[in-house]
PDB file of C-alpha atoms in Angstrom:
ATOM      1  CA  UNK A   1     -18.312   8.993  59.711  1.00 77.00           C
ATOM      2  CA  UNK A   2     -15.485   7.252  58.368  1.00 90.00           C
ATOM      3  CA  UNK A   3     -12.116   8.553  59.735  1.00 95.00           C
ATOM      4  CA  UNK A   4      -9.442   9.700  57.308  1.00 97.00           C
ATOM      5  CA  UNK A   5      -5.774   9.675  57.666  1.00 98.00           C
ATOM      6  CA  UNK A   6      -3.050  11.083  56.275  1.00 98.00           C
ATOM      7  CA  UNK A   7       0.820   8.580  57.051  1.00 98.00           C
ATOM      8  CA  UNK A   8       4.073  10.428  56.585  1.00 98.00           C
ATOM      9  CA  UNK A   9       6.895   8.137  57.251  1.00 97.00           C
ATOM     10  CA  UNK A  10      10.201   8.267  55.122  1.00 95.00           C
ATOM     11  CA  UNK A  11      10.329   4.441  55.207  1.00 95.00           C
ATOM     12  CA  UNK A  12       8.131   2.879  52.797  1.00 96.00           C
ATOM     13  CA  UNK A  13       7.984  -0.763  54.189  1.00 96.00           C
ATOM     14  CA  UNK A  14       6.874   0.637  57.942  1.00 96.00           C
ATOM     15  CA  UNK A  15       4.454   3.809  56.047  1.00 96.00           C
ATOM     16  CA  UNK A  16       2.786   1.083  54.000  1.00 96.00           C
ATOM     17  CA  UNK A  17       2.280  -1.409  57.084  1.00 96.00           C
ATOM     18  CA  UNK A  18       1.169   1.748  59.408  1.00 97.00           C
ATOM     19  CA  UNK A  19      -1.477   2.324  56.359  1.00 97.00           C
ATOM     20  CA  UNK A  20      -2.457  -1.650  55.944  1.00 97.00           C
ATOM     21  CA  UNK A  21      -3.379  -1.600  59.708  1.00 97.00           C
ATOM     22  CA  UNK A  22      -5.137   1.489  59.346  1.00 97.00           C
ATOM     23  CA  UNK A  23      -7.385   0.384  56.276  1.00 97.00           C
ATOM     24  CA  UNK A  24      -7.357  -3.001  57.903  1.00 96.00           C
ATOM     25  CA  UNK A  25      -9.515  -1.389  60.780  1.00 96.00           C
ATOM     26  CA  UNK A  26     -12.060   0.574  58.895  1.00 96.00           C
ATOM     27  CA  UNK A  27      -9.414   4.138  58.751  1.00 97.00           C
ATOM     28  CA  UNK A  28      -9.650   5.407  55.293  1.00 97.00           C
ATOM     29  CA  UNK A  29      -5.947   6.500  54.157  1.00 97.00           C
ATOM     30  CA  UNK A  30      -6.138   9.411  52.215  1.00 97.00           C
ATOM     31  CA  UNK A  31      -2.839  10.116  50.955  1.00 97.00           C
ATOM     32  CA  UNK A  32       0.713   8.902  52.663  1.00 97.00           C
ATOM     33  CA  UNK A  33       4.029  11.231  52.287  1.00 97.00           C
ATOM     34  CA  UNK A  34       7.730  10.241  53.211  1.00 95.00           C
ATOM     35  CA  UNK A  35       9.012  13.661  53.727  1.00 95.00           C
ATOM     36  CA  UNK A  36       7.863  16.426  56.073  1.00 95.00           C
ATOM     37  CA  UNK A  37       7.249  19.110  52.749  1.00 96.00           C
ATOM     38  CA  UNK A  38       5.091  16.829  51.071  1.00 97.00           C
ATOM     39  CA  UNK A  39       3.461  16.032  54.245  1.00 97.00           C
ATOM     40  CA  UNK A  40       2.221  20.331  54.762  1.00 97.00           C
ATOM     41  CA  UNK A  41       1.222  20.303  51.196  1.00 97.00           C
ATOM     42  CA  UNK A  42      -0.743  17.330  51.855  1.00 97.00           C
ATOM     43  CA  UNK A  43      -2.361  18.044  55.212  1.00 97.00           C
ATOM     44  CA  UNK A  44      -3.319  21.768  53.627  1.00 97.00           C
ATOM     45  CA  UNK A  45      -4.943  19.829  50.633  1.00 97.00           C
ATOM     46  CA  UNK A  46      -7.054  17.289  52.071  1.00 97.00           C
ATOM     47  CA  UNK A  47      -7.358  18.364  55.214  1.00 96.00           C
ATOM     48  CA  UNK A  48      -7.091  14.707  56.957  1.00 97.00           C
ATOM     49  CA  UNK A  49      -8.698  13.881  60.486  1.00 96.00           C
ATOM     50  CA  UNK A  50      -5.329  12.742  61.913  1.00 97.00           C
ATOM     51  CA  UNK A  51      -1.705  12.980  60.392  1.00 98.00           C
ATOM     52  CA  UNK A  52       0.463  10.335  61.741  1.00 98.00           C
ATOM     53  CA  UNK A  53       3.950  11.846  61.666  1.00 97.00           C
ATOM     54  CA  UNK A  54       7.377  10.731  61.683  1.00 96.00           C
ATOM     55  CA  UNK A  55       9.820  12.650  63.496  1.00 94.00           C
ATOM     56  CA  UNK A  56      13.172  11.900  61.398  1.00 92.00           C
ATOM     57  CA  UNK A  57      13.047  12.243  57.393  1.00 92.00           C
ATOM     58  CA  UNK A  58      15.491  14.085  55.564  1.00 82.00           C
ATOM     59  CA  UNK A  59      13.314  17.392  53.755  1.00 90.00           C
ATOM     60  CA  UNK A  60      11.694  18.461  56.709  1.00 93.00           C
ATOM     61  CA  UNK A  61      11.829  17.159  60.530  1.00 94.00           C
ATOM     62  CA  UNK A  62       8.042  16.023  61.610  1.00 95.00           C
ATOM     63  CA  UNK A  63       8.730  18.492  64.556  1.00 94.00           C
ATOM     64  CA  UNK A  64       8.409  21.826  62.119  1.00 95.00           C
ATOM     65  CA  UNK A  65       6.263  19.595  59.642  1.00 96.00           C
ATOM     66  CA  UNK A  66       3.825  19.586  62.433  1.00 95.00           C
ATOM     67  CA  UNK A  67       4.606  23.319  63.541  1.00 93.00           C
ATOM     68  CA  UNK A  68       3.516  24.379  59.963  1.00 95.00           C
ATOM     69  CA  UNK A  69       0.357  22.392  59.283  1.00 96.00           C
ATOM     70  CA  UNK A  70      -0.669  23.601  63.438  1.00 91.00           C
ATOM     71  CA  UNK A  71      -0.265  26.802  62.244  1.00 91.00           C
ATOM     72  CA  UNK A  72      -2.348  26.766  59.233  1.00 94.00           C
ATOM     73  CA  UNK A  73      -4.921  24.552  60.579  1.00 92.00           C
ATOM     74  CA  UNK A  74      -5.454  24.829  64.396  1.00 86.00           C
ATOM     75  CA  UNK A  75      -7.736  22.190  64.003  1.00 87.00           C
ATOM     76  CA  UNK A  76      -5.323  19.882  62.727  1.00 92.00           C
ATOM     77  CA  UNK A  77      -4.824  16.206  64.965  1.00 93.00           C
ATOM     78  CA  UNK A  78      -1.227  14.993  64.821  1.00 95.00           C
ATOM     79  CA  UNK A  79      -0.098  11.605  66.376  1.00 95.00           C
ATOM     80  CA  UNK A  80       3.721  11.493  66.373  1.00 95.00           C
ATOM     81  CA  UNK A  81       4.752   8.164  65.697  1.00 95.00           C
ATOM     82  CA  UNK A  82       8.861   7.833  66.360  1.00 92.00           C
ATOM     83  CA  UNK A  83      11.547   5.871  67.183  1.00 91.00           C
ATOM     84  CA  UNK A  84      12.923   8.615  69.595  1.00 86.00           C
ATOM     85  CA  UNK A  85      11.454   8.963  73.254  1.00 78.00           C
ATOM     86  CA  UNK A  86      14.049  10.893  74.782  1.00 78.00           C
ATOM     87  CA  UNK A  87      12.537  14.561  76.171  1.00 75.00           C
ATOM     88  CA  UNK A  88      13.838  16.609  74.085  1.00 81.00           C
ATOM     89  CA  UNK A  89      11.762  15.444  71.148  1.00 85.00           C
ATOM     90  CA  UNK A  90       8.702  14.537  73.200  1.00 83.00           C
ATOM     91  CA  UNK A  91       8.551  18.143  74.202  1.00 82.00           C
ATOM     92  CA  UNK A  92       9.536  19.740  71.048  1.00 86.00           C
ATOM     93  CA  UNK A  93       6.499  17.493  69.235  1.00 88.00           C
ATOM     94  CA  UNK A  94       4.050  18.676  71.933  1.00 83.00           C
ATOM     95  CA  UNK A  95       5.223  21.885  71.624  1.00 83.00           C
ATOM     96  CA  UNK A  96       4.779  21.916  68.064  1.00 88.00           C
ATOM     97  CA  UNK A  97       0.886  20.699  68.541  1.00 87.00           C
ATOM     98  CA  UNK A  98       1.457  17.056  68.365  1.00 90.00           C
ATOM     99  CA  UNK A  99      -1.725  15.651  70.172  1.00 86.00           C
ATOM    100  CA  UNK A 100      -0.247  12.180  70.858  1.00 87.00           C
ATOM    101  CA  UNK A 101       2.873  10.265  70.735  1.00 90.00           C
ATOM    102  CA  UNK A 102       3.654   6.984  70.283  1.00 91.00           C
ATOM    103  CA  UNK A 103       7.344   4.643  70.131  1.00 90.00           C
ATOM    104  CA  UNK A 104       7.513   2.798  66.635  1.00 92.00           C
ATOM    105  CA  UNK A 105       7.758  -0.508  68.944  1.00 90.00           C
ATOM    106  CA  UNK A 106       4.042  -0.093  69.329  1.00 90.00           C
ATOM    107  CA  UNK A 107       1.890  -3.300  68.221  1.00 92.00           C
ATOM    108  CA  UNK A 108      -0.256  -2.359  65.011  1.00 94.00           C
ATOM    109  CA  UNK A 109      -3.729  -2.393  67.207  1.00 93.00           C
ATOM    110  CA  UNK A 110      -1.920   0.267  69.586  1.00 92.00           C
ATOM    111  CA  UNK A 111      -1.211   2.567  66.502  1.00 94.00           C
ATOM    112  CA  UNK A 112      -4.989   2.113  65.134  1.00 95.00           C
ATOM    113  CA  UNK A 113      -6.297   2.482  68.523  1.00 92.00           C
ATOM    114  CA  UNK A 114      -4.221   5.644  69.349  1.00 92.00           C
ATOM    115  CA  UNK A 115      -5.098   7.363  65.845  1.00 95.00           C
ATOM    116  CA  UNK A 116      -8.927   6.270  66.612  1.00 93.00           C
ATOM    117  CA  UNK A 117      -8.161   8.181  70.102  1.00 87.00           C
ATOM    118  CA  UNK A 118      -6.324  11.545  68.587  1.00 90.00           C
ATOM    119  CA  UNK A 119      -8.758  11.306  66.129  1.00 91.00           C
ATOM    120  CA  UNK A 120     -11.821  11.898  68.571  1.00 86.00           C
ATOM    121  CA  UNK A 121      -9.827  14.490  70.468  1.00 81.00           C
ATOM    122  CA  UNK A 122      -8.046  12.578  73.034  1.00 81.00           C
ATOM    123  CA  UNK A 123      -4.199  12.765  73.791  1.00 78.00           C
ATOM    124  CA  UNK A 124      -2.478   9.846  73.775  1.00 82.00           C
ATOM    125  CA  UNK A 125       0.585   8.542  74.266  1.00 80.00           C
ATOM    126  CA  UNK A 126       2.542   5.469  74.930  1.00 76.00           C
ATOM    127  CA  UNK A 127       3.549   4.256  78.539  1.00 73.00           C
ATOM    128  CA  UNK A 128       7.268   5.889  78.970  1.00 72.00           C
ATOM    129  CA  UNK A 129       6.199   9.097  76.891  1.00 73.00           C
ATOM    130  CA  UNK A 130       3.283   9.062  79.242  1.00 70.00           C
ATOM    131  CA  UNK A 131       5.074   8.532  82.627  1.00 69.00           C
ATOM    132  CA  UNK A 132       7.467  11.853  81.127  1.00 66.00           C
ATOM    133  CA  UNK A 133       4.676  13.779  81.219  1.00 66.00           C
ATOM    134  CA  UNK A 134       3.231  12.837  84.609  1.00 64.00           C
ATOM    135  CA  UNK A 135       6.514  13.836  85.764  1.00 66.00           C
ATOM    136  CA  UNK A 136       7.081  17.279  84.316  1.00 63.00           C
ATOM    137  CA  UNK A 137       3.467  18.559  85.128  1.00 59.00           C
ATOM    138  CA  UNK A 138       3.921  16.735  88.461  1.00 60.00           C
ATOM    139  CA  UNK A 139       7.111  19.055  89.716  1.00 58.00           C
ATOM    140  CA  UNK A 140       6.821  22.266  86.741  1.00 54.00           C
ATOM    141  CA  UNK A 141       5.661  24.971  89.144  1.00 51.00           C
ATOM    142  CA  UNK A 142       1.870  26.364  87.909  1.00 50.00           C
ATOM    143  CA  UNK A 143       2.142  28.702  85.496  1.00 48.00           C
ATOM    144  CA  UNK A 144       0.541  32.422  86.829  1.00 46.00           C
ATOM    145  CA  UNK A 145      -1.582  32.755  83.751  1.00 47.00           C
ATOM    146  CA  UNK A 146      -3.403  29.298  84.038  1.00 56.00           C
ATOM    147  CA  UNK A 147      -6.628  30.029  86.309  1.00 61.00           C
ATOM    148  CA  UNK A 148      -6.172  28.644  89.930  1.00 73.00           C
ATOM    149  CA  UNK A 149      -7.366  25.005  90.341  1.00 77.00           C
ATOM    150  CA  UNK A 150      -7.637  23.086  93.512  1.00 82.00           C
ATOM    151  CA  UNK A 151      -4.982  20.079  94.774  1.00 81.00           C
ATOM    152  CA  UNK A 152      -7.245  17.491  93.414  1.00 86.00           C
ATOM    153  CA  UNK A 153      -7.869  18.860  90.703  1.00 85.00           C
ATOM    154  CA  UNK A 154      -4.050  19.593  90.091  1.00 82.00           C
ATOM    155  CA  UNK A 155      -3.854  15.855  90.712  1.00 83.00           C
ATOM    156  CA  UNK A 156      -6.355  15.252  88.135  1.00 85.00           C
ATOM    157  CA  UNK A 157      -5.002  18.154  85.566  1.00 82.00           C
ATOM    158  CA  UNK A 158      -1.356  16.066  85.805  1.00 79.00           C
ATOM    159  CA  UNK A 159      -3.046  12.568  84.982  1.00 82.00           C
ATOM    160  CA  UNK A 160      -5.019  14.048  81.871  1.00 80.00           C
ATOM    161  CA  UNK A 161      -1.763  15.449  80.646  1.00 74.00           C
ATOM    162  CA  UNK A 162      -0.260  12.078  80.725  1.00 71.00           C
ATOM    163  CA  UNK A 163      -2.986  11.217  78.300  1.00 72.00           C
ATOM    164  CA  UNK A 164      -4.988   9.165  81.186  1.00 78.00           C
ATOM    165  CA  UNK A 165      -8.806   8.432  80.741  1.00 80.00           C
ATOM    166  CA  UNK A 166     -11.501   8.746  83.854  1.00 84.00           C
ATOM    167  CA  UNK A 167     -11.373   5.298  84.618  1.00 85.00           C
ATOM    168  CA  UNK A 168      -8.020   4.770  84.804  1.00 86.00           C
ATOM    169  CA  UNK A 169      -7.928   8.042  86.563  1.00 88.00           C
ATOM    170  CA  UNK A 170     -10.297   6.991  88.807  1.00 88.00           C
ATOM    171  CA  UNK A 171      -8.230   3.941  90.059  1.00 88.00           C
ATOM    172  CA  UNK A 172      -5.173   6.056  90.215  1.00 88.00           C
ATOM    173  CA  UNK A 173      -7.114   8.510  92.873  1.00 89.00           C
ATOM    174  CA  UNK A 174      -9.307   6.077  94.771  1.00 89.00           C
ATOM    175  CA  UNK A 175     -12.021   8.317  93.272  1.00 88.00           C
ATOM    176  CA  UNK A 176     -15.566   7.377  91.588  1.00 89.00           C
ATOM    177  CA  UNK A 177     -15.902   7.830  87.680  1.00 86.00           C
ATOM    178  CA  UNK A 178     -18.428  10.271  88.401  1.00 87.00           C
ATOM    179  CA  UNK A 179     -16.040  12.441  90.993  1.00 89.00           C
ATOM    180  CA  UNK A 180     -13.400  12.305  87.851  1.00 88.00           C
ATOM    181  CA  UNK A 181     -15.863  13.232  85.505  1.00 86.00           C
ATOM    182  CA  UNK A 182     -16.757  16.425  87.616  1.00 86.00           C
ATOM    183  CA  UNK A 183     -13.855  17.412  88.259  1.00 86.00           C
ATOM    184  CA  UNK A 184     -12.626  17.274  84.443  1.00 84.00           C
ATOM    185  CA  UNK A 185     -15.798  19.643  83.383  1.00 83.00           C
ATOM    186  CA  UNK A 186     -14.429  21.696  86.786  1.00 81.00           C
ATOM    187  CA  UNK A 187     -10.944  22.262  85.411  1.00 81.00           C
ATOM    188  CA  UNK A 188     -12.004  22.485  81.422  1.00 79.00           C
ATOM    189  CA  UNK A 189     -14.592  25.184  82.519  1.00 78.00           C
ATOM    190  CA  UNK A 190     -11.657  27.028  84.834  1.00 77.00           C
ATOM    191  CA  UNK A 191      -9.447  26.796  81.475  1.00 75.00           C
ATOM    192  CA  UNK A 192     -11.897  27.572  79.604  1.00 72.00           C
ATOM    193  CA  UNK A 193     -11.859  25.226  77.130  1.00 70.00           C
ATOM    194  CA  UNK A 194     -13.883  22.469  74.782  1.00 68.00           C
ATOM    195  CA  UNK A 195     -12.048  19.214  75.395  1.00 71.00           C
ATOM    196  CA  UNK A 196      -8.664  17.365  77.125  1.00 73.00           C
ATOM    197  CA  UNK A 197      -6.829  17.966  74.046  1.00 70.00           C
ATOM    198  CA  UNK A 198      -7.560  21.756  74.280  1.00 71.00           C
ATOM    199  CA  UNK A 199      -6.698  21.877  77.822  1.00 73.00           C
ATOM    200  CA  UNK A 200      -3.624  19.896  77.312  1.00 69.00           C
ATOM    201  CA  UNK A 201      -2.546  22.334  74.514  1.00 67.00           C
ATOM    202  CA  UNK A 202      -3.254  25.213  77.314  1.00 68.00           C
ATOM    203  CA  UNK A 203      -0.415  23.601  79.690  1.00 64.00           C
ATOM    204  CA  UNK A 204       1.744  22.881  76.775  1.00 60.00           C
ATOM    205  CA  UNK A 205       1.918  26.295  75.390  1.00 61.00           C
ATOM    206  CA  UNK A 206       2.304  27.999  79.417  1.00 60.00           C
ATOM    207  CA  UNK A 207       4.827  25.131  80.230  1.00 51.00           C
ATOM    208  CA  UNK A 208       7.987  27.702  79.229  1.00 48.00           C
TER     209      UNK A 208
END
């Protein structure tokens, strides 16, 4: 099934190059919006896989853009795409539901391969957003009403919140694929959730 994407970017030479790359690779653009209003309305509307969201436009911020259509749509996938990395908006996007997040600097294939990504449930996000992360969940004391997990899978927990897949967390830990791979359905079963992304929005939302 053909994945369909909704841009909102208040530039229209960098919103209509994001969409070229995404039609370019086989992403079907359904509508594209260069204000955070227009970008709800939209997402409510058509109801797109992913929304690819600006943080900085002058209606609405992409921070309570992406607050609002979270709200209404639980559902809803939402790759930040930005030209600020700095923690404070990192956290207030993830906060806000953004699955992913990604630096404007990003070549075109890393964009397309990151919506592909959000779009299938992953998190994603680009190498100094993702080291952030690592960070916080590496020293943020456990939250008392997450479930109790073991150390490794702690250590595991902190490398899927930095968006990491099994292989690469599997290099990280000296571990097998299949050892990662258990101890993911271990710690999605303790949370008691479907996916990484769900899990991920579990830690967000008990981070403070």
């Amino acid at each position: 099934m053909t994945l369909r994407a909704l841009v909102v970017d208040d530039h229209p030479l960098f919103r209509r190059g994001v969409m070229a790359a995404l039609i370019d690779n086989g992403i079907d653009v359904v509508a594209e919006a260069s204000g955070g209003t227009a970008a709800v309305e939209a997402a409510a509307r058509l109801q797109p896989d992913v929304i690819v969201m600006d943080l900085n436009m002058p209606d609405l911020g992409g921070v309570e853009a992406t607050r609002r259509i979270v709200a209404a749509r639980p559902s809803a996938r939402v790759l930040v795409l930005t030209m600020f990395e700095d923690d404070e908006s990192v956290f207030a996007a993830m906060k806000a539901g953004a699955r992913g997040y990604l630096v404007k600097s990003s070549r075109p294939q890393q964009i397309v391969d990151a919506v592909r990504a959000v779009g299938e449930g992953e998190a994603i996000f680009s190498p100094a957003v993702a080291t952030r992360l690592l960070d916080f969940f590496a020293t943020a004391p456990r939250p008392s009403t997450l479930p109790e997990l073991t150390g490794r899978e702690r250590e595991v927990a902190r490398l899927m919140a930095a968006g990491k897949g099994n292989a690469t967390i599997a290099r990280e830990l000296f571990l097998s694929t299949k050892t990662v791979r258990n101890h993911v359905s271990n710690i999605l079963r303790k949370l008691q959730v479907a996916d990484r992304a769900q899990a991920m929005n579990l830690f967000r939302d008990n981070s403070g």
